[in-house]
Tab-separated table of C-alpha atoms in Angstrom:
chain	number	residue	atom	x	y	z
X	1	MET	CA	1.753	-26.212	-11.149
X	2	SER	CA	5.640	-26.421	-10.806
X	3	SER	CA	8.136	-23.551	-11.945
X	4	THR	CA	9.789	-26.573	-14.394
X	5	SER	CA	6.393	-26.223	-16.377
X	6	GLY	CA	6.967	-23.180	-17.914
X	7	ARG	CA	4.224	-20.906	-15.181
X	8	ALA	CA	5.391	-18.602	-13.138
X	9	PRO	CA	4.145	-20.591	-9.738
X	10	ALA	CA	0.329	-18.677	-8.974
X	11	LEU	CA	-0.663	-15.469	-6.913
X	12	SER	CA	-2.150	-15.420	-3.976
X	13	LEU	CA	-3.393	-13.327	-0.890
X	14	ARG	CA	-3.256	-13.668	2.499
X	15	ALA	CA	-4.766	-11.566	5.131
X	16	THR	CA	-2.549	-11.279	7.447
X	17	THR	CA	-0.661	-9.001	10.142
X	18	PRO	CA	3.160	-6.659	10.591
X	19	ASP	CA	3.965	-8.852	12.516
X	20	ASP	CA	3.664	-12.001	10.715
X	21	PRO	CA	7.050	-13.606	9.961
X	22	LEU	CA	6.252	-13.553	5.667
X	23	ALA	CA	6.151	-9.816	6.409
X	24	ARG	CA	9.029	-8.801	7.403
X	25	PRO	CA	11.279	-9.761	4.762
X	26	LEU	CA	9.051	-6.903	2.830
X	27	LEU	CA	8.803	-4.776	5.578
X	28	ASP	CA	12.845	-4.952	6.424
X	29	GLU	CA	13.194	-3.297	2.351
X	30	LEU	CA	10.754	-0.964	2.149
X	31	ALA	CA	12.770	-0.134	5.633
X	32	HIS	CA	15.636	0.455	3.576
X	33	GLU	CA	14.258	1.770	0.503
X	34	TYR	CA	12.463	4.834	3.413
X	35	LEU	CA	16.471	4.698	5.079
X	36	THR	CA	17.678	5.501	1.435
X	37	ARG	CA	15.076	7.668	0.259
X	38	TYR	CA	14.592	9.949	3.378
X	39	GLY	CA	17.166	8.712	5.579
X	40	ASP	CA	14.246	8.109	8.076
X	41	ALA	CA	12.415	4.851	8.299
X	42	SER	CA	10.435	5.381	11.673
X	43	ASP	CA	6.846	6.035	9.479
X	44	LEU	CA	6.642	1.674	9.519
X	45	THR	CA	6.611	1.539	13.170
X	46	ARG	CA	4.529	4.950	13.920
X	47	PHE	CA	1.129	2.367	14.049
X	48	PRO	CA	0.356	-0.137	16.326
X	49	ALA	CA	0.014	-3.489	13.916
X	50	GLY	CA	-3.679	-3.759	16.023
X	51	GLU	CA	-4.975	-0.985	13.457
X	52	PHE	CA	-3.579	-3.250	10.111
X	53	ALA	CA	-6.610	-5.880	11.208
X	54	PRO	CA	-9.786	-6.465	12.065
X	55	PRO	CA	-12.853	-4.599	11.908
X	56	HIS	CA	-10.807	-1.266	11.304
X	57	GLY	CA	-8.204	-2.355	9.412
X	58	ALA	CA	-5.952	-4.986	6.857
X	59	PHE	CA	-2.657	-6.163	6.272
X	60	LEU	CA	-2.647	-8.411	2.599
X	61	LEU	CA	0.448	-9.758	1.493
X	62	LEU	CA	0.365	-10.907	-2.351
X	63	LEU	CA	2.013	-14.176	-2.484
X	64	GLU	CA	3.664	-16.573	-5.979
X	65	GLY	CA	4.127	-19.918	-4.732
X	66	GLY	CA	4.269	-19.277	-0.670
X	67	VAL	CA	6.744	-16.206	-1.661
X	68	PRO	CA	5.659	-12.426	-0.611
X	69	VAL	CA	6.453	-10.778	-3.745
X	70	ALA	CA	3.823	-7.684	-2.631
X	71	GLY	CA	1.819	-5.795	-0.110
X	72	GLY	CA	0.757	-3.395	1.549
X	73	ALA	CA	-3.040	-2.398	4.627
X	74	TYR	CA	-4.741	-0.039	5.087
X	75	ARG	CA	-6.215	1.365	8.798
X	76	ARG	CA	-9.122	3.139	10.032
X	77	TYR	CA	-8.320	7.026	9.297
X	78	ASP	CA	-12.038	8.002	9.873
X	79	PRO	CA	-15.902	6.384	10.471
X	80	ASP	CA	-15.874	6.966	6.472
X	81	THR	CA	-12.208	6.917	5.406
X	82	ALA	CA	-9.231	4.192	4.876
X	83	GLU	CA	-5.744	5.411	5.534
X	84	LEU	CA	-3.794	3.646	2.830
X	85	LYS	CA	-0.300	1.994	4.117
X	86	ARG	CA	2.491	-0.073	3.126
X	87	ILE	CA	1.699	-0.953	-0.456
X	88	TRP	CA	5.107	-2.267	-1.848
X	89	THR	CA	6.753	-4.560	-3.591
X	90	HIS	CA	10.174	-6.286	-3.170
X	91	SER	CA	12.813	-5.539	-5.695
X	92	ALA	CA	12.864	-8.549	-7.771
X	93	HIS	CA	9.099	-8.188	-8.723
X	94	ARG	CA	8.426	-4.976	-9.800
X	95	ARG	CA	7.076	-3.995	-13.222
X	96	ARG	CA	4.493	-7.119	-13.213
X	97	GLY	CA	1.665	-5.173	-11.595
X	98	LEU	CA	1.663	-6.028	-8.813
X	99	ALA	CA	1.166	-3.363	-7.060
X	100	ARG	CA	-2.243	-2.593	-8.819
X	101	ARG	CA	-3.245	-5.980	-7.923
X	102	VAL	CA	-2.439	-5.380	-4.059
X	103	LEU	CA	-4.106	-1.413	-3.872
X	104	ALA	CA	-7.067	-3.413	-6.086
X	105	ALA	CA	-7.654	-6.100	-2.665
X	106	LEU	CA	-7.366	-2.879	-0.110
X	107	GLU	CA	-9.517	-1.142	-2.201
X	108	ARG	CA	-12.499	-3.874	-2.290
X	109	ASP	CA	-11.530	-6.012	1.252
X	110	ALA	CA	-12.097	-1.791	2.390
X	111	ALA	CA	-15.153	-0.821	0.804
X	112	ALA	CA	-16.672	-4.027	1.750
X	113	ARG	CA	-15.870	-3.055	5.258
X	114	GLY	CA	-18.227	-0.115	5.142
X	115	TYR	CA	-15.436	2.884	4.051
X	116	SER	CA	-16.676	4.914	0.960
X	117	ARG	CA	-13.611	6.759	0.905
X	118	LEU	CA	-9.125	6.165	1.493
X	119	TYR	CA	-7.520	8.144	1.988
X	120	LEU	CA	-3.022	7.562	1.543
X	121	THR	CA	-0.304	10.045	1.687
X	122	THR	CA	3.191	9.691	-0.005
X	123	GLY	CA	6.229	11.076	-0.063
X	124	PRO	CA	7.707	13.205	-2.696
X	125	ARG	CA	10.645	11.154	-3.363
X	126	GLN	CA	8.954	8.140	-5.001
X	127	PRO	CA	7.747	9.301	-8.212
X	128	GLU	CA	6.579	5.099	-8.386
X	129	ALA	CA	3.701	5.467	-5.918
X	130	ARG	CA	2.679	9.099	-7.370
X	131	GLY	CA	2.693	7.377	-11.117
X	132	LEU	CA	0.436	4.382	-9.243
X	133	TYR	CA	-2.333	7.472	-7.263
X	134	LEU	CA	-2.367	9.142	-10.575
X	135	ALA	CA	-3.195	5.854	-12.788
X	136	THR	CA	-5.528	4.518	-10.584
X	137	GLY	CA	-7.939	6.878	-9.848
X	138	TYR	CA	-6.843	8.729	-7.254
X	139	ARG	CA	-7.255	12.328	-6.558
X	140	PRO	CA	-5.124	14.172	-5.985
X	141	LEU	CA	-4.556	16.707	-2.310
X	142	PHE	CA	-2.011	18.834	-3.976
X	143	ASP	CA	-1.158	20.746	-7.265
X	144	VAL	CA	0.341	18.575	-9.589
X	145	THR	CA	2.651	20.443	-11.358
X	146	ALA	CA	4.606	21.460	-7.965
X	147	ASP	CA	7.753	20.617	-7.057
X	148	PRO	CA	6.354	18.189	-4.879
X	149	GLU	CA	9.814	18.234	-2.131
X	150	SER	CA	7.847	21.787	-2.075
X	151	ILE	CA	4.979	20.167	-1.114
X	152	GLY	CA	6.552	16.778	1.567
X	153	PRO	CA	4.167	14.211	2.345
X	154	LEU	CA	1.935	14.074	-1.537
X	155	PRO	CA	-1.520	13.351	0.094
X	156	PHE	CA	-4.372	11.535	-2.522
X	157	GLU	CA	-8.051	10.053	-2.336
X	158	LYS	CA	-10.333	8.255	-3.872
X	159	ASP	CA	-14.494	7.536	-3.265
X	160	LEU	CA	-15.107	3.947	-2.812
X	161	GLU	CA	-18.144	2.022	-4.073
X	162	ASN	CA	-20.061	0.426	-1.432
X	163	PRO	CA	-20.132	-2.923	-2.831
X	164	GLY	CA	-23.239	-3.543	-1.309
X	165	PRO	CA	-24.983	-7.059	1.066
C-alpha cells in the first residue's frame, strides 16, 4: 500500500548480517551514539560479524517500507545462553515500540535455536535501554538503586521458554 493512502509502510523483519549495506546507517548511528555518550565505539567491532550468524547467532533488521528503522543481534554466550547486542532504533523512529518488536523477535529466534537464557549488558549512560529491559521482564544483575555510573556495564538476564517442536 502506498504512503499516500494515509497508512504507514508495512513493517517486516529481515535476517541478515552486520556486513549488510542495509545495516550500515543504523550501525553508523549507533557508533555515533556510543562516541557521544562514552567517547568510544569499539564495542561495535569487538566481535566478528560471523558470531551474529546462524547457527549460533542472528542479526535482524526491522524494515519499514524496505528501509531499516531498528535492529538487533545475538551471539552465543555459552551453550545455553545467547548474548543480546546492537539493539538499536534509528533516532527518527523512536517512541514507537520498535525496539520491543526487535527484542521479541530476537527472543523467539534464540528460543527456537535452543537457547534457554538471554544475557546482555547495557551502558550506564543509556537509561532508555535500561528502561526497556526492565519493562520487558529482564532481571537486573546489579543493584538498581545504585548510581549506574558506579557500576559500569549493567548486566541483565532473562529465561526463555522453548517453543518446542
